[in-house]
Short mmCIF file of C-alpha atoms and ligand atoms in Angstrom, two decimals:
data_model
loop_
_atom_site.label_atom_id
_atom_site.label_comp_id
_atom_site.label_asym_id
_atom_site.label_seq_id
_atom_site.Cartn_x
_atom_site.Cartn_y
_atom_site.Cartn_z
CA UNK A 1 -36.29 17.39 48.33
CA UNK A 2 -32.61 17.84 48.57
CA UNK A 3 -30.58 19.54 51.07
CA UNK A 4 -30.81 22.88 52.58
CA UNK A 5 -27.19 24.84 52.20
CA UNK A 6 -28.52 27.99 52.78
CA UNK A 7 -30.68 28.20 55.82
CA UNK A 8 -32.39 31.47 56.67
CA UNK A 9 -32.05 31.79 60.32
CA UNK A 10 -33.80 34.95 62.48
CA UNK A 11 -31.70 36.89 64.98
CA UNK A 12 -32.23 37.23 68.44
CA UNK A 13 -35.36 35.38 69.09
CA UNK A 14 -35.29 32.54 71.76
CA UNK A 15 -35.80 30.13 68.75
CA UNK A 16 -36.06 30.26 64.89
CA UNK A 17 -38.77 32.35 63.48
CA UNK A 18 -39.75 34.10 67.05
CA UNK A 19 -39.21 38.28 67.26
CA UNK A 20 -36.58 39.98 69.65
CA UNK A 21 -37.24 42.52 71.51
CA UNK A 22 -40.68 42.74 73.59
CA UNK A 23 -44.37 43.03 73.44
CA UNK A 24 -46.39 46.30 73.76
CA UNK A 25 -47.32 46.72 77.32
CA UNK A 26 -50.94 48.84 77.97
CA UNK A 27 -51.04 49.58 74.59
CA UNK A 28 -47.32 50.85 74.25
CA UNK A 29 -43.22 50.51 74.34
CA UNK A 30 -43.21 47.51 72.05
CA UNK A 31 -39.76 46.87 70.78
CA UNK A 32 -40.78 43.41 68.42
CA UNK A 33 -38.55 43.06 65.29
CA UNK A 34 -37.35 40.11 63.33
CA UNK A 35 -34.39 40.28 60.84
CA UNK A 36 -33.12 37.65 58.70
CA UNK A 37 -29.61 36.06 58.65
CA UNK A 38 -29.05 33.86 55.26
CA UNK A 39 -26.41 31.08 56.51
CA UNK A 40 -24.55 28.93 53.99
CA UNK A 41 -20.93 28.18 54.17
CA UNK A 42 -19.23 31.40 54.77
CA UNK A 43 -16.11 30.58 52.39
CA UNK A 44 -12.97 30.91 55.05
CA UNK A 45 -10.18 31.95 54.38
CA UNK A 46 -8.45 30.00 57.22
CA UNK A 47 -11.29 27.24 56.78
CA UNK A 48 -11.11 24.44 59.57
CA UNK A 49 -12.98 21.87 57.19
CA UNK A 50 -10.09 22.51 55.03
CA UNK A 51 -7.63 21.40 57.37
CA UNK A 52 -9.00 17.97 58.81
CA UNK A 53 -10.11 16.88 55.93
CA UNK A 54 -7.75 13.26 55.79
CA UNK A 55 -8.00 12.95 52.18
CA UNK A 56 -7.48 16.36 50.34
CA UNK A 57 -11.34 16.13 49.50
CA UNK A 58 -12.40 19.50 50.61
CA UNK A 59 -9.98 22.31 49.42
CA UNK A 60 -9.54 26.07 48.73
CA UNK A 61 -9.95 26.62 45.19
CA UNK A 62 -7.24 29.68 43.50
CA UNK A 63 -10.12 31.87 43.40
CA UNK A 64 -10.89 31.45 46.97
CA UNK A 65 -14.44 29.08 47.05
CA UNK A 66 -13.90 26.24 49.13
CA UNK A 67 -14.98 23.20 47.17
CA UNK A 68 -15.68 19.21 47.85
CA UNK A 69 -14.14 16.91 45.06
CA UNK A 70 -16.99 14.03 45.96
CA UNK A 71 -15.12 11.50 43.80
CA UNK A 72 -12.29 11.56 47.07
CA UNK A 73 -14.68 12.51 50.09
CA UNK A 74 -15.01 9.41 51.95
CA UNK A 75 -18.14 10.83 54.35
CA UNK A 76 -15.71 10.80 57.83
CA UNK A 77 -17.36 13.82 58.75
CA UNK A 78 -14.91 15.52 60.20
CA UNK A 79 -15.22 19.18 58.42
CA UNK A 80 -18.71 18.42 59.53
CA UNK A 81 -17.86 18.49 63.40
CA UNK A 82 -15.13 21.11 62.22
CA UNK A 83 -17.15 23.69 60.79
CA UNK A 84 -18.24 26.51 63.39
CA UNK A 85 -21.20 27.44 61.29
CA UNK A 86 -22.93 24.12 60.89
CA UNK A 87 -22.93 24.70 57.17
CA UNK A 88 -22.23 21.08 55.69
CA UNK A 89 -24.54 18.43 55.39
CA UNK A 90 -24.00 14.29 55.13
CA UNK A 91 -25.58 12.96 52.12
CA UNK A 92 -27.90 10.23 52.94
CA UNK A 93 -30.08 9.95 50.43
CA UNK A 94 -29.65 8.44 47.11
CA UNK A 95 -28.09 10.83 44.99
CA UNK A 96 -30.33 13.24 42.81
CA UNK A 97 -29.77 15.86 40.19
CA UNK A 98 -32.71 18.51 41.29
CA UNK A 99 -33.89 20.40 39.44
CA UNK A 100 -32.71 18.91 36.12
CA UNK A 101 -32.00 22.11 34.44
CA UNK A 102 -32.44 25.94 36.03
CA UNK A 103 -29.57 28.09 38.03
CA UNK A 104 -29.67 25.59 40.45
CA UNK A 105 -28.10 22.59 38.16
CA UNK A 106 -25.33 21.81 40.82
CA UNK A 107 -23.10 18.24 40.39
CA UNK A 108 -25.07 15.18 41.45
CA UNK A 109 -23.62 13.96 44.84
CA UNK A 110 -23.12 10.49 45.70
CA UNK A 111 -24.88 8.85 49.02
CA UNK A 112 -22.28 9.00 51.67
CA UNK A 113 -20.43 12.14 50.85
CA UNK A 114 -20.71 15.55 52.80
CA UNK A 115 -21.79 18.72 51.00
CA UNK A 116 -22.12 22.19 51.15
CA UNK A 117 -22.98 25.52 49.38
CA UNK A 118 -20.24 26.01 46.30
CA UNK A 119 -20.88 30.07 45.72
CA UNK A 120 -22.35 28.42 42.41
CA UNK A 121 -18.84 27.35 41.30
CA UNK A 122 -20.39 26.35 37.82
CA UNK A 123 -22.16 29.49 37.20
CA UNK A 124 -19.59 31.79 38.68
CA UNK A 125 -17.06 30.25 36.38
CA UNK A 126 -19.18 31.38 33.41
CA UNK A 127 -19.09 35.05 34.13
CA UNK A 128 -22.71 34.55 36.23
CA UNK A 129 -23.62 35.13 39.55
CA UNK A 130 -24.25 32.85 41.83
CA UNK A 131 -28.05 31.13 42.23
CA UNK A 132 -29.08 32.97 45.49
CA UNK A 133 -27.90 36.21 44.20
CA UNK A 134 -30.26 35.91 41.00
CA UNK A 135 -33.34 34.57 42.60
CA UNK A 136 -33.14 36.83 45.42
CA UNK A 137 -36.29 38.94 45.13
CA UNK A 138 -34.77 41.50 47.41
CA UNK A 139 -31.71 41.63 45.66
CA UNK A 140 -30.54 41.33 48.94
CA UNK A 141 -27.41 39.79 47.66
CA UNK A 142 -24.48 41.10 46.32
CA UNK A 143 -21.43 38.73 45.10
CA UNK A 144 -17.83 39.67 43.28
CA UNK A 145 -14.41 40.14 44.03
CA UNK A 146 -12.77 41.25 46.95
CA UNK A 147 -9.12 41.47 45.01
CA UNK A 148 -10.97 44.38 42.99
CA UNK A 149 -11.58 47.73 45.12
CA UNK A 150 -13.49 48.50 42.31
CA UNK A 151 -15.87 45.75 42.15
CA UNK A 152 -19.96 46.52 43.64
CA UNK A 153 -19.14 43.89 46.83
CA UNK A 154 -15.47 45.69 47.93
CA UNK A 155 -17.47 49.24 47.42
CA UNK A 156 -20.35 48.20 49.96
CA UNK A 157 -18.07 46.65 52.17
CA UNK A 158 -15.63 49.79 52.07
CA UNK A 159 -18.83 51.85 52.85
CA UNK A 160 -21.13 50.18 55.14
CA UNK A 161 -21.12 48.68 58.47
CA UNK A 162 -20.63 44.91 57.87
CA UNK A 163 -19.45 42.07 60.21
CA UNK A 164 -18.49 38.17 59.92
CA UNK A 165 -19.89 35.82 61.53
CA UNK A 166 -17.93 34.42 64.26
CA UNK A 167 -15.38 36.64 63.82
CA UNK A 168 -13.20 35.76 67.09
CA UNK A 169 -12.86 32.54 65.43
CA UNK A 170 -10.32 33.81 63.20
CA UNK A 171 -12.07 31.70 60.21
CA UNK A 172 -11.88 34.60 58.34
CA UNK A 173 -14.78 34.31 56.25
CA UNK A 174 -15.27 35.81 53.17
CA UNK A 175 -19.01 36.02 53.14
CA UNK A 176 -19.65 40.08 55.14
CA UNK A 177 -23.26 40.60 56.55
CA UNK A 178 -24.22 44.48 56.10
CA UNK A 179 -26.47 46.79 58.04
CA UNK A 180 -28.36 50.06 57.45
CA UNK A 181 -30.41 50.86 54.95
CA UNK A 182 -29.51 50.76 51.04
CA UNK A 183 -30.64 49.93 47.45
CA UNK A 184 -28.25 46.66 47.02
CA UNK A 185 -26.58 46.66 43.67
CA UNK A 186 -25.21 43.70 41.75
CA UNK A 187 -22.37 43.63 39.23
CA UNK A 188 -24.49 41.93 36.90
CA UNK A 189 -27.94 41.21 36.54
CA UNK A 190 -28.42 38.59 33.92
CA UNK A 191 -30.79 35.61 34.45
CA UNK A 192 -29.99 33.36 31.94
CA UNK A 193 -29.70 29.54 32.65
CA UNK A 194 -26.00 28.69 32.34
CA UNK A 195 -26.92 25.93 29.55
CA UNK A 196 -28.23 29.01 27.59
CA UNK A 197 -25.22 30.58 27.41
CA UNK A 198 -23.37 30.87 24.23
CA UNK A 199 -21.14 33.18 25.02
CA UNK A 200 -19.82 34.95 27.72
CA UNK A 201 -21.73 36.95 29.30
CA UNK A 202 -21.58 41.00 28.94
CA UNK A 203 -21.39 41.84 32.68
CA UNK A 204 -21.34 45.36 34.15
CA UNK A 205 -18.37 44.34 36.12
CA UNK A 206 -18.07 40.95 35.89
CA UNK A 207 -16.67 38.54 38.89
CA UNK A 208 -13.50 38.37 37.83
CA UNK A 209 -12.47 34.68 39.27
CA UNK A 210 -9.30 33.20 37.54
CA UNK A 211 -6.46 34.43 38.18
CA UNK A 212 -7.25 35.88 41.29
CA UNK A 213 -6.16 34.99 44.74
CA UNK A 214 -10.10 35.36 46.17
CA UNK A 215 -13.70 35.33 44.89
CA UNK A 216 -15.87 36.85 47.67
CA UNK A 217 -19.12 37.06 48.05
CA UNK A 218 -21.71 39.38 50.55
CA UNK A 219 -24.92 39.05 51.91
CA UNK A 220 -26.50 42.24 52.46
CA UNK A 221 -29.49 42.54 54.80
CA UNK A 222 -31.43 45.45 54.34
CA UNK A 223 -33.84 43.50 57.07
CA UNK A 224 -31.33 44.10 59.84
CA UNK A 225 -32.22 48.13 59.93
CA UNK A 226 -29.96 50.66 61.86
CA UNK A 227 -29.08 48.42 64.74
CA UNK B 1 -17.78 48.15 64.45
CA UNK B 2 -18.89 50.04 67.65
CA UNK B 3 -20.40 47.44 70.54
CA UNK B 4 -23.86 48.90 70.37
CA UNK B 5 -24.09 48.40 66.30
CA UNK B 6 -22.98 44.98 66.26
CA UNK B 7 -25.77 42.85 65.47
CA UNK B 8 -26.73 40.19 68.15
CA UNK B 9 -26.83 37.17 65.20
CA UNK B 10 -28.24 33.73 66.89
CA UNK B 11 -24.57 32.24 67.88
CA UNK B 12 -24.80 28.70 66.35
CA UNK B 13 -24.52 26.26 68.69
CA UNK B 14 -20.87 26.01 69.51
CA UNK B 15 -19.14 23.10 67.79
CA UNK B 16 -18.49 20.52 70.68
CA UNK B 17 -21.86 20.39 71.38
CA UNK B 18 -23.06 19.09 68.04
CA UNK B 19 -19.88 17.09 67.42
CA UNK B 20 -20.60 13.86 68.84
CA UNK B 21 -24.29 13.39 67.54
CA UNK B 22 -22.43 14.23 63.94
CA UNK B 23 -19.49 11.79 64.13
CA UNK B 24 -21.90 9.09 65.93
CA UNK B 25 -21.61 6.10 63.48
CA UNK B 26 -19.20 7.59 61.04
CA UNK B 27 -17.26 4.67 60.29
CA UNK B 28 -14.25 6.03 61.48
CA UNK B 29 -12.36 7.18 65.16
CA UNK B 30 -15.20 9.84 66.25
CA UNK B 31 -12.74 10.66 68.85
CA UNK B 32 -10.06 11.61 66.74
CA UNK B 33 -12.69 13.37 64.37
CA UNK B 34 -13.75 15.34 67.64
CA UNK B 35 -10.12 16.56 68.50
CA UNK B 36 -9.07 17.46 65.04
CA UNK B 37 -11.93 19.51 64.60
CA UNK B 38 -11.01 21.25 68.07
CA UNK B 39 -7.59 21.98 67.11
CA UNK B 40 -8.25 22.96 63.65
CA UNK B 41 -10.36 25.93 65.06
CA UNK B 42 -7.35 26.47 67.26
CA UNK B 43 -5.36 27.12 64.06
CA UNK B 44 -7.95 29.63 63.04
CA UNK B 45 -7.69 30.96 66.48
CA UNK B 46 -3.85 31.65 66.01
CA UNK B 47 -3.46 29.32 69.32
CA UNK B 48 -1.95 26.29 67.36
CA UNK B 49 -0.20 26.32 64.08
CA UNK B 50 -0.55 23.97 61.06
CA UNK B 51 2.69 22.52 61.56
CA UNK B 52 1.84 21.33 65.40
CA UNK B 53 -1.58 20.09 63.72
CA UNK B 54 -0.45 18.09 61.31
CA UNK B 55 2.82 16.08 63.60
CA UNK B 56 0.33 15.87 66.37
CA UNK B 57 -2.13 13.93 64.27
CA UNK B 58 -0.37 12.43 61.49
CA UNK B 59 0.45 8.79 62.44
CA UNK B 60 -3.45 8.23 64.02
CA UNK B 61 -4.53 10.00 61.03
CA UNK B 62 -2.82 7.27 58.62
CA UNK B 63 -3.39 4.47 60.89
CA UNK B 64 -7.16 5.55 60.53
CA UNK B 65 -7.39 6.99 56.60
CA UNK B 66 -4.16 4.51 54.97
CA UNK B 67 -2.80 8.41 54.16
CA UNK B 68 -2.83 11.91 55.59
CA UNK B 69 -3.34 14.02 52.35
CA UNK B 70 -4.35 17.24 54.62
CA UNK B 71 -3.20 20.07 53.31
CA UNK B 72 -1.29 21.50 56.21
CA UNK B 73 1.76 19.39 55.61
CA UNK B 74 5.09 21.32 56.19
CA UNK B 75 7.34 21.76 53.58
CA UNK B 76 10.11 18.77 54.32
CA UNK B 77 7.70 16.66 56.39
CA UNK B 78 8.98 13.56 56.35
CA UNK B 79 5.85 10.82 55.88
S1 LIG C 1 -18.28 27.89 56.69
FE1 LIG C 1 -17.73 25.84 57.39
S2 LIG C 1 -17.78 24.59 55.53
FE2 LIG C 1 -17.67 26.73 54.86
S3 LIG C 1 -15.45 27.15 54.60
FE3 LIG C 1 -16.03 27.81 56.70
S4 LIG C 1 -15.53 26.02 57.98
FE4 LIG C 1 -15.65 25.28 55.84
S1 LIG C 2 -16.44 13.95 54.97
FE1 LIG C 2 -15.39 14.11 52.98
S2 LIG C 2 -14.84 16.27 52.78
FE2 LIG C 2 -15.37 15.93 54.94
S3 LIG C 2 -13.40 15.51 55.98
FE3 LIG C 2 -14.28 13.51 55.41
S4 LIG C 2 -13.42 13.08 53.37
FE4 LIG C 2 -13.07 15.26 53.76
#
């Protein structure tokens, strides 16, 4: 059923879903733990897919999501082979709309195009977080804007020890991975389906998108302890 | 950061490793797919910059694609 753009990875096993660390030996000096690393496209700022794509089809939006326009992507694949963190995907299937309604009703793509996590694009441009960040039952998620020091996501990431991933890449992503332990806020907690919406909604501090040079998001990951 | 609280995150397999079975059957130059997508790291990198991308690439790119509508054009580039 549809393609997975967010793939929940665990860190420092030899594989997948295996611990790190080691077993108890006589009964004692285990060191097991498994933490959890959500990976979807990390949003770059100096995004490689951005830059070979021949066509203009993948671009940086003005409020910083990079974004596929699948009427132009001809399915070359480049940003595919580009992409250090194996986020997009090639369409093969016939296209399908799933689910038909919910806070996952994302554009249908065509068979033959390449696609990839949007931040939500269509919710976050109604004033509502994006998908992940609702359904998370952790609330392990936290999304806004980086342009506004004020905002929940440039607070945690002033105060907390966060990293990119690959950050000797120089990508420059714009999705931060936090550690240590914390109660995870969100700027606004509504749940309402975006086709529900009648008006905007009355956020706590909402993600302010246009206008501004960058919409950020954060994955927090109260999983990844003190480490 | 200090070294010992940096989280050990599983490195995704590097890039060149994966690139080939991805461009396999494309429909277009895997090749040239394969050495873009080097280089356009290397611009993240700081080692190359978008001007030297897009002249080194330009005329395979529109002798592959009919047009190069990347967005790393420099101002005055003469098509
Ligand atoms: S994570 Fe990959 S697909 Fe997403 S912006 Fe960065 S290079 Fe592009
Ligand atoms: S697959 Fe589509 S988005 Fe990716 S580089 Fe080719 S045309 Fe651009």
């Amino acid at each position: 059923m549809g393609q997975a753009w967010n793939r929940v990875l665990t860190v420092g096993g030899d594989h997948v879903d295996t611990p790190e660390g080691s077993y108890p030996e006589d009964g004692d000096g285990g060191t097991l733990e498994m933490s959890y690393q959500p990976t979807a496209c990390q949003h770059c700022e100096n995004a490689p897919c951005v830059k070979v794509c021949p066509v203009n089809a993948t671009f940086t939006r003005e409020d910083g999501i990079v974004e596929i326009d699948y009427d132009k992507c001809i399915g070359c694949r480049y940003c595919m082979a580009a992409c250090p963190y194996n986020a997009r995907v090639f369409n093969w299937e016939d296209p399908q709309h799933v689910p038909e309604e919910g806070t996952g009703d994302v554009e249908e793509r065509p068979q033959g195009v390449v696609e990839k996590c949007t931040f939500c694009s269509h919710r976050v441009e109604e004033g509502l977080d994006p998908s992940c960040v609702v359904n998370c039952p952790a609330d392990a998620r936290i999304f806004g804007d980086f342009d506004d020091e004020n905002s929940t996501v440039s607070k945690y990431v002033a105060e907390y020890d966060t990293h990119q991933l690959l950050d000797d890449k120089g990508t420059d992503p714009k999705t931060y991975y936090i550690q240590g332990e914390m109660s995870p806020g969100r700027p606004w907690k509504g749940k309402e389906l975006e086709e529900e919406l009648d008006e905007e909604p009355t956020a706590e501090e909402p993600a302010d998108v246009t206008g501004d040079e960058s919409v950020s998001g954060a994955a927090a990951n109260p999983t990844g302890g003190d480490d | 950061m200090t070294e010992e609280s940096r989280p050990h995150h599983e490195p995704i397999p590097e890039w060149d490793e994966i690139a080939d079975e991805i461009l396999e059957g494309c429909g277009y130059d895997p090749d040239l797919g394969k050495r873009m997508a080097e280089d356009a790291i290397k611009i993240a990198n700081g080692e190359l910059t978008e001007q030297e991308f897009h002249e080194r690439y330009h005329e395979e790119v529109k002798a592959e694609f009919g047009t190069d509508d990347r967005p790393t054009k420099p101002e005055g580039f003469d098509d």
